[in-house]
Amino acid sequence: MLPTQKPQPTYRTLEEIRQRKDNLLEQIQTDNKQFSTLWNSIFVKREEASKGDYIASLVTNTMTVVDLFLLYRKLRKSYGGLLNLFGRSKNKR
């Protein structure tokens, strides 16, 4: 959405400026409350995981690390490392 220019109100007295300032302050505080509520609803604290969930997560993460290590070994053995995978040849003089 492109910003649009709103017509600037003309103020005749300092009291009108103070009223406008107070209205803007109220709007900002209301928006801040809404923003805080939405922000806090995004980052809800998870409930404590059970021991079974903890062990399942640990096994999953361990298997991921082992899988990455085996992939790295295979690439290194086949291509001589990751850098040679992208264009360098082994017999370059």
XYZ file of C-alpha atoms in Angstrom:
93
model
C 0.000 0.000 0.000
C 1.401 3.355 -0.988
C 1.379 6.125 1.573
C -1.125 8.838 0.904
C -0.882 12.371 2.077
C -3.664 13.390 4.368
C -4.704 16.997 4.448
C -3.019 18.777 7.303
C -5.515 20.322 9.702
C -5.137 23.976 10.429
C -5.048 24.907 14.066
C -6.159 28.259 15.335
C -5.328 27.945 19.015
C -2.901 26.161 21.268
C -5.837 24.316 22.831
C -6.646 22.675 19.464
C -3.033 21.548 19.179
C -3.108 20.098 22.704
C -6.344 18.235 21.956
C -4.882 16.806 18.758
C -1.730 15.785 20.627
C -3.807 14.055 23.324
C -5.869 12.230 20.683
C -2.738 11.041 18.927
C -1.246 9.880 22.229
C -4.394 7.859 22.976
C -4.280 6.281 19.503
C -0.621 5.391 19.925
C -1.266 3.806 23.323
C -4.203 1.806 21.931
C -2.118 0.625 18.987
C 0.727 -0.265 21.345
C -1.618 -2.394 23.486
C -2.913 -4.199 20.391
C 0.616 -4.731 19.112
C 1.768 -6.083 22.470
C -1.167 -8.483 22.627
C -0.481 -9.792 19.118
C 3.263 -10.025 19.746
C 2.775 -11.998 22.954
C 0.341 -14.356 21.243
C 3.005 -15.202 18.654
C 5.608 -16.177 21.221
C 3.666 -18.461 23.517
C 5.784 -20.461 25.892
C 5.661 -24.168 25.175
C 4.535 -26.541 27.825
C 7.173 -28.659 29.462
C 8.077 -31.572 27.241
C 7.749 -35.020 28.641
C 10.758 -37.283 28.947
C 9.584 -39.248 25.898
C 9.413 -36.072 23.781
C 12.892 -35.110 24.964
C 14.346 -38.499 24.013
C 12.555 -38.471 20.632
C 13.956 -35.012 19.902
C 17.439 -36.108 20.953
C 17.315 -39.181 18.685
C 16.024 -37.128 15.749
C 18.765 -34.516 16.134
C 21.432 -37.204 16.491
C 20.272 -38.948 13.320
C 20.335 -35.636 11.452
C 23.940 -35.001 12.509
C 24.992 -38.538 11.524
C 23.249 -38.175 8.161
C 25.021 -34.867 7.470
C 28.371 -36.383 8.410
C 27.848 -39.347 6.059
C 26.795 -37.018 3.235
C 29.912 -34.911 3.769
C 32.137 -38.018 3.682
C 30.482 -39.215 0.471
C 30.889 -35.837 -1.225
C 34.473 -35.541 -0.099
C 35.329 -39.046 -1.321
C 33.527 -38.620 -4.646
C 34.439 -35.030 -5.489
C 37.371 -34.208 -3.257
C 35.393 -31.801 -1.092
C 32.659 -29.277 -1.510
C 34.769 -26.734 -3.414
C 35.605 -29.192 -6.161
C 31.924 -29.907 -6.568
C 31.405 -26.479 -8.145
C 33.835 -26.492 -11.029
C 37.368 -27.224 -9.930
C 38.886 -30.361 -11.356
C 41.243 -32.726 -9.538
C 43.852 -32.727 -12.310
C 44.269 -28.977 -12.561
C 47.925 -27.967 -12.975
